[in-house]
XYZ file of C-alpha atoms in Angstrom:
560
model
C 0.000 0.000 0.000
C 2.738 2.547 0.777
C 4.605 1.418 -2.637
C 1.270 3.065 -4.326
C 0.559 6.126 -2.129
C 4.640 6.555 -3.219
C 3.471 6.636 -6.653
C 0.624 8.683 -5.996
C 2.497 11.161 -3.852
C 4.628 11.474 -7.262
C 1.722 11.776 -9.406
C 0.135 14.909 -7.586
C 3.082 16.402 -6.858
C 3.707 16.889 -10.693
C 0.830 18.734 -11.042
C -0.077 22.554 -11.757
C 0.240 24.475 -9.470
C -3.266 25.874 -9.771
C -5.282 22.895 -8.356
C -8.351 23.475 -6.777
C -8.546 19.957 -4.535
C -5.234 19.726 -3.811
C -2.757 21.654 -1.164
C 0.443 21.328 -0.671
C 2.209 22.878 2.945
C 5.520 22.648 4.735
C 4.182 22.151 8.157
C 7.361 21.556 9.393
C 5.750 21.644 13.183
C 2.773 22.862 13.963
C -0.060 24.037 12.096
C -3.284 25.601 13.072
C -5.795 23.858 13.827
C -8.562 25.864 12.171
C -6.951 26.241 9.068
C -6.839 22.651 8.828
C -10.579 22.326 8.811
C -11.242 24.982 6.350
C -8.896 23.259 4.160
C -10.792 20.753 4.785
C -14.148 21.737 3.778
C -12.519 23.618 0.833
C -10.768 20.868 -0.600
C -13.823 18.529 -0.764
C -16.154 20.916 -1.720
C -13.392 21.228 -4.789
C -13.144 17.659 -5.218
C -17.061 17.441 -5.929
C -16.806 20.214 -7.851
C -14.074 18.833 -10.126
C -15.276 15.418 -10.295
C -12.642 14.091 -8.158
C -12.610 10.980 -6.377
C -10.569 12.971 -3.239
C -9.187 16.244 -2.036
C -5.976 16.355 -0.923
C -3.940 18.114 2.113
C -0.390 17.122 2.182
C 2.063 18.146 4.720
C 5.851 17.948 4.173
C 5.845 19.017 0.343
C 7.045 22.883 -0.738
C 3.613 24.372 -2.625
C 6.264 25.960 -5.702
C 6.942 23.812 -8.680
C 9.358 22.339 -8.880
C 7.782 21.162 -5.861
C 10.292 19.217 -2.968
C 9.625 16.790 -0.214
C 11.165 18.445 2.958
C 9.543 16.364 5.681
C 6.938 17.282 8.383
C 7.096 16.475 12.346
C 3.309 17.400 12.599
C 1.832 15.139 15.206
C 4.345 12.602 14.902
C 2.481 10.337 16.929
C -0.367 7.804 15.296
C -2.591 8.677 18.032
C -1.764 12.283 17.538
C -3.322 11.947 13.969
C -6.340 9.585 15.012
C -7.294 12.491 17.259
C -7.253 14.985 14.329
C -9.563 12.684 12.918
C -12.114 13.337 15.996
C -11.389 16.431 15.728
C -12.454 17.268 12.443
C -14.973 15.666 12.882
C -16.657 17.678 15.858
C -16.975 20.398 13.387
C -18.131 19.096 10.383
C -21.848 19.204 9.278
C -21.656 15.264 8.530
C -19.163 14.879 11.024
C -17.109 14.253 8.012
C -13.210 13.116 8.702
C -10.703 11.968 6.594
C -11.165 8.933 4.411
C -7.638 8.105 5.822
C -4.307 9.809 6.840
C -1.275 8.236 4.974
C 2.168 8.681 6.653
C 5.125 8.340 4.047
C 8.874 7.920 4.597
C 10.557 8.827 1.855
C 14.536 9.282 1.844
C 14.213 9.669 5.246
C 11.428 12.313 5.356
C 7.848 12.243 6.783
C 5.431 13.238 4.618
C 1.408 13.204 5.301
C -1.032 12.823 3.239
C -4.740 13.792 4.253
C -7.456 12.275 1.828
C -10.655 13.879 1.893
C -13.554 12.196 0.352
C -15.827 14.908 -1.880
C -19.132 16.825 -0.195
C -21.993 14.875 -0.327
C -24.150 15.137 -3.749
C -26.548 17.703 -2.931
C -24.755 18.889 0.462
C -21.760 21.048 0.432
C -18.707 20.237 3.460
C -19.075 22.715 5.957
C -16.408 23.722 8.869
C -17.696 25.307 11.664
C -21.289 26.339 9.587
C -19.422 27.686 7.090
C -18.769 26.056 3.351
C -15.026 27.126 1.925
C -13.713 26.958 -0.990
C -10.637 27.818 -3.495
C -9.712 30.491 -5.853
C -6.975 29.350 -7.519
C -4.860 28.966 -4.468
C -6.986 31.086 -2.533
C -9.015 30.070 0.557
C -12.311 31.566 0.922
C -15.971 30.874 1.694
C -17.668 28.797 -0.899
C -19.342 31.029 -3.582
C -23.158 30.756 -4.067
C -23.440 30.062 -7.587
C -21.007 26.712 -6.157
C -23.117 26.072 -3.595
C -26.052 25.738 -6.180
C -23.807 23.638 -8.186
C -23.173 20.949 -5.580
C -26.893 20.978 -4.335
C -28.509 20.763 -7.442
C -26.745 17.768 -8.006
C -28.949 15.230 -7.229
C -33.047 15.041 -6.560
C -33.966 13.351 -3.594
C -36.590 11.366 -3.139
C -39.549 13.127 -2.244
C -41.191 10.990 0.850
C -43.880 13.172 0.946
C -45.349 12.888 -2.632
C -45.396 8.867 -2.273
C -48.917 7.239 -2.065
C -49.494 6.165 1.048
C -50.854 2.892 0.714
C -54.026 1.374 1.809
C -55.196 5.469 2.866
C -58.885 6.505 1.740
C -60.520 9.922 2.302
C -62.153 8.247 5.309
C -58.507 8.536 6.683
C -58.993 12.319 6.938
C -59.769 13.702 9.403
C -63.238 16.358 8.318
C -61.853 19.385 10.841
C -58.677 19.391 9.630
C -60.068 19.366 6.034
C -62.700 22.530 6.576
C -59.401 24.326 8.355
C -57.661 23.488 5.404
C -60.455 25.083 2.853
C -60.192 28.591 5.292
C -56.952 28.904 5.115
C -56.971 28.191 1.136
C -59.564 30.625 0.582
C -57.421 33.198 2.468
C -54.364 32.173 0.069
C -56.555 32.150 -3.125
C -59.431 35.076 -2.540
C -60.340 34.656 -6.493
C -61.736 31.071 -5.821
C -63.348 32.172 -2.026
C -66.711 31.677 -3.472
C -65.884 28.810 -5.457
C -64.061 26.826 -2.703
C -67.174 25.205 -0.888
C -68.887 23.691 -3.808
C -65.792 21.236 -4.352
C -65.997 18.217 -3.159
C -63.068 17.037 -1.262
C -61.205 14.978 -3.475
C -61.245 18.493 -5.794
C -60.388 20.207 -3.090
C -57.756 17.974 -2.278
C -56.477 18.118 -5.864
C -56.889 22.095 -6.004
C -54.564 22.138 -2.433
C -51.620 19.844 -3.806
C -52.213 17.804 -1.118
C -52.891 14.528 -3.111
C -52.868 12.898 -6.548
C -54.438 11.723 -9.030
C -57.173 11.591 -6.117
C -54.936 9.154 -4.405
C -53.757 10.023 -0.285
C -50.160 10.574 -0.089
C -47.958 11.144 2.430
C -48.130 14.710 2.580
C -52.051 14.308 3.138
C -51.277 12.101 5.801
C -49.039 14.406 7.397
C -51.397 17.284 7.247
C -54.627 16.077 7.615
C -54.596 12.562 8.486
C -56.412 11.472 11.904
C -55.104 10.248 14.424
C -55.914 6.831 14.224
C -54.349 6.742 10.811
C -50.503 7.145 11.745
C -50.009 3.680 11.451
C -50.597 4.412 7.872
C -47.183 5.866 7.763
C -45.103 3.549 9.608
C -42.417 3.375 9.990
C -42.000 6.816 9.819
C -44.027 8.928 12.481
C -45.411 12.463 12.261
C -45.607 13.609 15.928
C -44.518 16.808 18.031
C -43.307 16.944 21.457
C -43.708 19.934 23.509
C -41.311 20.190 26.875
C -40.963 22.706 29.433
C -37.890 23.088 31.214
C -36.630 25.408 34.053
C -33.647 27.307 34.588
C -31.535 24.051 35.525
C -32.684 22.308 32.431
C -35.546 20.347 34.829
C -38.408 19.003 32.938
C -41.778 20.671 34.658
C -44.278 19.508 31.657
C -45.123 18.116 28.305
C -47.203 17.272 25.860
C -47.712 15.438 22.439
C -49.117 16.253 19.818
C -50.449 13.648 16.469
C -52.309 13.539 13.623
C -53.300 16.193 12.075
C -50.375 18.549 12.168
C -51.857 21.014 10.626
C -54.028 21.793 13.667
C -51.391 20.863 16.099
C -49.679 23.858 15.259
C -52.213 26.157 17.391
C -52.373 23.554 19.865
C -48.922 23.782 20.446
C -48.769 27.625 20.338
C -51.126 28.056 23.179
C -49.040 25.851 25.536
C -45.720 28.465 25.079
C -45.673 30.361 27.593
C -45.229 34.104 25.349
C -44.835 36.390 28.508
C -44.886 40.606 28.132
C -41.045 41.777 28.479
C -40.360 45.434 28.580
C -37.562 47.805 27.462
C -36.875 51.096 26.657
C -36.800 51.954 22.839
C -34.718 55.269 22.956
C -37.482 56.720 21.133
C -39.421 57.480 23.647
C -39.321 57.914 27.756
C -42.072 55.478 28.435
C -41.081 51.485 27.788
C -42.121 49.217 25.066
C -44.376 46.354 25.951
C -43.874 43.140 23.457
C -43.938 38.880 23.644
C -41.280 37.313 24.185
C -41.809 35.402 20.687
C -43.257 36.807 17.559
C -46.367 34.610 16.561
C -45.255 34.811 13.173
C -41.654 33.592 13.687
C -42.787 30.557 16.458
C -45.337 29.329 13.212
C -42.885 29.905 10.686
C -40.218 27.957 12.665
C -42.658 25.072 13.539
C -43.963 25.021 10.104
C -40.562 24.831 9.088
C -39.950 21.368 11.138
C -42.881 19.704 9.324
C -41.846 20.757 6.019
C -38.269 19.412 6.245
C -38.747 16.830 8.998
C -37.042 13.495 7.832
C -39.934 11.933 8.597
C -38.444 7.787 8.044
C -35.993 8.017 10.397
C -39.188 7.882 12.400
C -38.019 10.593 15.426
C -40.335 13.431 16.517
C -39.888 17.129 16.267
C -39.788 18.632 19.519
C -39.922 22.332 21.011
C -38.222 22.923 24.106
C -39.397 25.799 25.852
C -37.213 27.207 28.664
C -37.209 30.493 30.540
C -35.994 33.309 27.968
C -35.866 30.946 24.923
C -37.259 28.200 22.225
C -35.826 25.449 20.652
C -37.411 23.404 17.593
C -35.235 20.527 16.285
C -36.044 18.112 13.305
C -34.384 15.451 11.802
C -32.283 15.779 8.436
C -29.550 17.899 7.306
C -29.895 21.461 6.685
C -29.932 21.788 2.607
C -28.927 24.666 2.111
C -25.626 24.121 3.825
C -25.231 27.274 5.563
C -27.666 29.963 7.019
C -25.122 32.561 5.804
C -25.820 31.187 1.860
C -29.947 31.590 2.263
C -29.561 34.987 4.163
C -27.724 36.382 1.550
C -28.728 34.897 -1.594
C -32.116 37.181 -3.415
C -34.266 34.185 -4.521
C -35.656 30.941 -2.507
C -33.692 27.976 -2.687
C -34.955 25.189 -5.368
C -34.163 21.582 -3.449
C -36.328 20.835 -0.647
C -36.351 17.718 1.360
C -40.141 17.422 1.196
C -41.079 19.627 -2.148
C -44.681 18.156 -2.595
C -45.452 18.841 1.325
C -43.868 21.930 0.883
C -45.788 22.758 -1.777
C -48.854 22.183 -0.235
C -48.147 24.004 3.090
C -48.177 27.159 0.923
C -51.192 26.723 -0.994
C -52.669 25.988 2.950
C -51.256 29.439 3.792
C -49.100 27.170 6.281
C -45.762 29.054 4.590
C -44.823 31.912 2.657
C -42.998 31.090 -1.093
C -40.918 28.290 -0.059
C -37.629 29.365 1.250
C -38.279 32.916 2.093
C -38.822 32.439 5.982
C -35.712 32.312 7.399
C -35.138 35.401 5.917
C -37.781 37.146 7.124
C -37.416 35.684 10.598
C -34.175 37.090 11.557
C -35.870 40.221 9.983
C -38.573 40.635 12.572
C -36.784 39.635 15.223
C -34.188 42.268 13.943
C -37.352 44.746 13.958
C -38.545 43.761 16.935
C -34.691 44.181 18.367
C -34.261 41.399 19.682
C -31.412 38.743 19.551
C -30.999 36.777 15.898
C -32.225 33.022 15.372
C -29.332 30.866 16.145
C -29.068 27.679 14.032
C -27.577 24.730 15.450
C -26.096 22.101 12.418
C -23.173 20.816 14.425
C -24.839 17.255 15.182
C -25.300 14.998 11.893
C -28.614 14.311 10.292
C -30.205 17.312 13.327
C -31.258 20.884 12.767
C -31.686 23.062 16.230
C -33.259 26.344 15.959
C -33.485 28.660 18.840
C -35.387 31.858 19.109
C -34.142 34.120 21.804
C -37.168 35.563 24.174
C -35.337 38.066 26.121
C -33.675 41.355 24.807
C -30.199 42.211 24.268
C -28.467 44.437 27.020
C -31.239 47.586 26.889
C -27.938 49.749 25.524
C -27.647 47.296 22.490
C -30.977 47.412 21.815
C -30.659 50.942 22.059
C -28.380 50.850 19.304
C -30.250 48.690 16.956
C -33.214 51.174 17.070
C -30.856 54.162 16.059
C -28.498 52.768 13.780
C -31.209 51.676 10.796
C -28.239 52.030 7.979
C -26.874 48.781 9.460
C -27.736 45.801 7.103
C -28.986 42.313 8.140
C -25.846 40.681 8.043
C -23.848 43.527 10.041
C -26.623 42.776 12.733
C -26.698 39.394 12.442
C -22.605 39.291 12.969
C -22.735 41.951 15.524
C -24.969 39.795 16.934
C -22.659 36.686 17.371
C -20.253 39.213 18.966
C -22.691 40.327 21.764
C -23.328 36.174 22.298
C -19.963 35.379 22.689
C -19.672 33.324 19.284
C -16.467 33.468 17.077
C -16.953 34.990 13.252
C -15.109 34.388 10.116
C -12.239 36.528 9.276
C -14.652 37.862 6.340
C -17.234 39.004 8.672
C -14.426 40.594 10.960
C -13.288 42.657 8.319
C -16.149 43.810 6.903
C -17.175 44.797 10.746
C -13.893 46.630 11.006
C -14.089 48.650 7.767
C -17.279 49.778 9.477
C -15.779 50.821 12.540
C -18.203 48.846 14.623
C -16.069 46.260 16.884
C -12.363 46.817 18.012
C -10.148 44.390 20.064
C -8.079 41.705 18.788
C -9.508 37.984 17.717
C -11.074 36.330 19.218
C -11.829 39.019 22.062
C -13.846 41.508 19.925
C -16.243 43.945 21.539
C -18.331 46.600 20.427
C -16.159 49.804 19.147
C -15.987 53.180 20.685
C -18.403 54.769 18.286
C -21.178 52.345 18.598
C -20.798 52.414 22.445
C -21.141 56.700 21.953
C -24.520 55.331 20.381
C -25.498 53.317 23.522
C -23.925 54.855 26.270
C -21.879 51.937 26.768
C -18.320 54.143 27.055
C -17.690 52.465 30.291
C -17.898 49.296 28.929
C -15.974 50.196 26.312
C -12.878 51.517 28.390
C -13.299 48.002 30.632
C -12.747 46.058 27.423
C -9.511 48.657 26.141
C -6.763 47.722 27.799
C -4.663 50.815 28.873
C -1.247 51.546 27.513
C 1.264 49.222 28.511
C 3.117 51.825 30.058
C 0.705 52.646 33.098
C 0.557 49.167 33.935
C 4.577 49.450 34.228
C 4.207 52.631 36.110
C 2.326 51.007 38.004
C 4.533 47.839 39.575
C 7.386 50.691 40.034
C 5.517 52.625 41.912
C 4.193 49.906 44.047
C 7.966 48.675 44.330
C 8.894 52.015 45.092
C 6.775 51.862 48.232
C 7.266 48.391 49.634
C 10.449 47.613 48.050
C 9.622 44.013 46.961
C 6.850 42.011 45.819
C 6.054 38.275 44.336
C 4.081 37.279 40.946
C 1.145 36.606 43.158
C 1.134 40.294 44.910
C 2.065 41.697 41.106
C -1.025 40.119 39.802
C -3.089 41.427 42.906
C -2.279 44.724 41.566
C -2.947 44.399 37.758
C -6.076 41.774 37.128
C -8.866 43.824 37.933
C -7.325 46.230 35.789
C -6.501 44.334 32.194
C -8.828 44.742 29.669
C -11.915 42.558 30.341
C -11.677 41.552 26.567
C -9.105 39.021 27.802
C -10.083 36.067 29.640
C -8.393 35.476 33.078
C -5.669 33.371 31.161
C -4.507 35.433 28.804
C -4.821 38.335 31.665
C -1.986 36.262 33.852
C 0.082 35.827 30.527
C -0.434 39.746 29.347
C 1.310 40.469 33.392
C 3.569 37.863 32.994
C 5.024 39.254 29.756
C 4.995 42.473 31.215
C 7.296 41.738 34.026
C 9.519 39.737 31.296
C 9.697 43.204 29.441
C 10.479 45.719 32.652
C 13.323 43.107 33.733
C 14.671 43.002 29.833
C 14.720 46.687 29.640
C 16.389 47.473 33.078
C 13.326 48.406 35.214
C 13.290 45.116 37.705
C 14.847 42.029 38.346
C 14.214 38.896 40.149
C 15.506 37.810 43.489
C 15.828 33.870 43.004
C 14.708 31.594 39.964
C 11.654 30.007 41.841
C 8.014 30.687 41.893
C 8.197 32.309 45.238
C 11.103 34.639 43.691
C 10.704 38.282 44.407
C 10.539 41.030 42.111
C 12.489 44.257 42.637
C 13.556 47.750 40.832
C 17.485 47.528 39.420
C 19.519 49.858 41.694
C 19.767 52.347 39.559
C 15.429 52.636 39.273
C 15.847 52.938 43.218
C 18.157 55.783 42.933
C 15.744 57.951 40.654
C 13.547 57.400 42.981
């Protein structure tokens, strides 16, 4: 096997340099971690683009032709590389990995070679939620227009649309059916007064919901009663409702079957949409809203049912806690990203369930397929609230949670005021207030802007935007001060008692360091700073230990 990957190691090294699925790096060491997985995702997103079989990352081999095997100590240890395995993994949206990790001695010199198996027909890699790609040798998120490429590559097999054997009309259920005609009236007001003269197989026909007058799935789904589920086995089509506390306790339930199309009310009336108050800057006297939008907590619901996988035969569930809900279905996310449907200006064309899809907006159930996530980070941007977050990091599972509670009221303050700010500068300053890394894209495009300052990954909200919301004094927390008064500082406290240990140093400093740094880069930002003050003559140590004392150099005592 090695004699081949030899040859094979030959082959791709010989050629062009300008090869999308394949990357060549020194690594002599060390190399970071998250670079690693956006090579990753990049290179077999390329290799499905190309038509290739496998991406390639290979450490040990210059990138320039001619190109030269140099060798690589990267994590010479097998178990070293089985870990990088899990790790990639962990961050994948298919908790995709390597299809193996070849190690190579040749002349002497380790060489690795990563091979990554192509994205999914249909799905493109993701690391970290994001899809990357290459531009010649340029690393970059994946473009749209590839996106499209990759997920219009192969049709699946619409569930929904399927007959569902042995169903008659007798297997709907005659509320859910005159619900159904409302709501289609409302969609289609030119057929209002035609609408109750069809029978129900029309009807039926007219709504998408079935075939060729035969029951499928979808009508099932929809409309079925709840004696018929059995119908559908082995898949299932139920919701569970759970309330949880604070410490994640559950404190109630509920489930909800056939039909889902009523079950969506049902299920409404059990969250508990409390009044929350804040102050809009517009005016002295507070705004009163929900917690939840009813629009958004339909449209996410409605979103479950649509996309559900519904023969892996688990239920969608929404998890209400205190200042938050969660809805999660089964199946991957399409689309690949959120980012990609945010920004792209027309609805995505590949749906899991495109005939139940279909007939959830002639039922008024959705908007034009595809435009609802959109519009829900929208009104909850209108609404100033915090953004959807979507959760794809566990295979085959999406996780949607929409935040109840308002951002800190000076935040909020800001989103009211600044209305130049477009959805995807809130929607990344967003991640920022929540704690959540962004891409170096989004980063930049935030500090051409002038909206955040600090250094990655401790961003914060920039001096100009805190002017906006009166949040200067959590601004000048979060800026550190100049090195110098933090020097000034340990002289003149050595000045006064002469001596002092790391432990009495960092008394003095911690409460002090910018808050942007977390309390171990704080004691490595003091312990640096004593390094400097002793390399340029301010202090030195008495004794090489960790109780060794820190001093001021003669001549600093003298000036004194």
């Amino acid at each position: 096997m090695s004699g081949d990957m030899n040859v094979q190691l030959r082959e791709i090294m010989c050629l062009p340099a300008e090869t999308e699925w394949i990357e060549f790096k020194e690594a002599k060491n060390n190399y970071d971690f998250d670079k690693i997985g956006k090579y990753f995702s990049a290179l077999s997103n390329e290799a499905n683009l190309n038509e290739k079989p496998a991406g390639w990352l290979i450490f040990g081999v210059t990138d320039k032709l001619p190109r030269e095997i140099i060798g690589s100590n990267y994590r010479l240890t097998p178990s070293g590389l089985d870990r990088l395995k899990e790790e990639i993994a962990r961050h994948t949206n298919h908790q995709m990995t390597c299809s193996a990790i070849h190690e190579l001695m040749i002349d002497g010199k380790r060489v690795i070679m990563f091979e990554i198996p192509p994205a999914a027909r249909g799905i493109p890699t993701t690391w970290k939620s994001v899809a990357y790609g290459r531009i010649h040798e340029s690393l970059g998120p994946l473009g749209l227009h590839e996106i499209e490429v990759i997920r219009r590559q192969a049709p699946l097999d619409d569930w929904s649309a399927k007959v569902c054997e042995g169903a008659t009309l007798a297997d709907l259920d005659p509320e859910a059916i005159a619900f159904a005609r409302e709501k289609y009236k409302e969609k289609h007001q030119e057929f209002a007064s035609e609408v109750d003269e069809w029978d129900n197989i029309s009807f039926l026909a007219r709504a998408h919901v079935c075939r060729q007058g035969r029951i499928t799935n979808a009508a099932i789904v929809l409309l079925g009663k709840s004696e018929a589920a059995h119908l559908l086995s082995p898949a299932i089509a139920h919701i569970t409702w759970v309330l949880r506390d604070k410490d994640e306790v559950e404190i109630d339930y509920a489930h909800f079957e056939l039909p889902l199309i009523l079950a969506v009310d049902k299920i409404f009336s059990k969250i508990r949409n409390l009044t929350v108050r804040h102050i809009s800057g517009e005016t002295l006297f507070p705004l009163e809203v929900t917690q939840y939008d009813p629009w958004v907590v339909r449209e996410a619901l409605h979103n479950c049912i649509a996309h559900q996988d519904y023969p892996q035969s688990a239920r969608i569930t929404v998890t209400e806690r205190p200042d938050s809900l969660m809805f999660t279905n089964r199946g991957d996310f399409i689309p690949g990203t959120v980012q990609s449907v945010i920004e792209r200006d027309v609805p995505p064309d590949q749906y899991r369930n495109p005939f139940l899809a279909g007939a959830m907006v002639e039922l008024k159930m959705i908007d034009t397929i595809g435009s609802g996530i959109k519009r829900m980070f929208r009104i909850q941007r209108d609404r100033n609230f915090p953004m959807p977050d979507y959760d794809l990091g566990e295979t085959g599972v999406v996780k949607v949670t929409i935040p109840g509670r308002v951002i800190d009221e000076r935040y909020t303050r800001m989103l009211i005021k600044r209305k130049d700010l477009t959805l995807m500068d809130v929607i990344t300053l967003d991640k920022i207030q929540k704690g959540y890394s962004i891409t170096p894209e989004e980063r930049t495009g935030l500090r051409k802007k002038k909206l955040i300052e600090g250094r990655h990954p401790n961003l914060y909200v920039s001096e100009s935007v805190a002017a906006e919301t009166d949040t200067r004094a959590d601004y000048i927390r979060k800026r550190s001060f100049d090195r110098a008064h933090f020097k000034s500082l340990v002289v003149a406290y050595l000045k006064a008692y002469h001596e002092a240990n790391r432990a009495e140093i960092e008394d003095l400093l911690l409460d002090k360091v910018s808050d942007a740094l977390n309390e171990e880069q704080k004691h490595h930002f003091i312990r640096d700073l004593l390094q400097e003050m002793r390399k340029d003559g301010t202090i030195m140590p008495i004794g090489r230990t960790k109780a060794a004392k820190w001093v001021l150099v003669p001549d600093q005592v003298h000036d004194a």
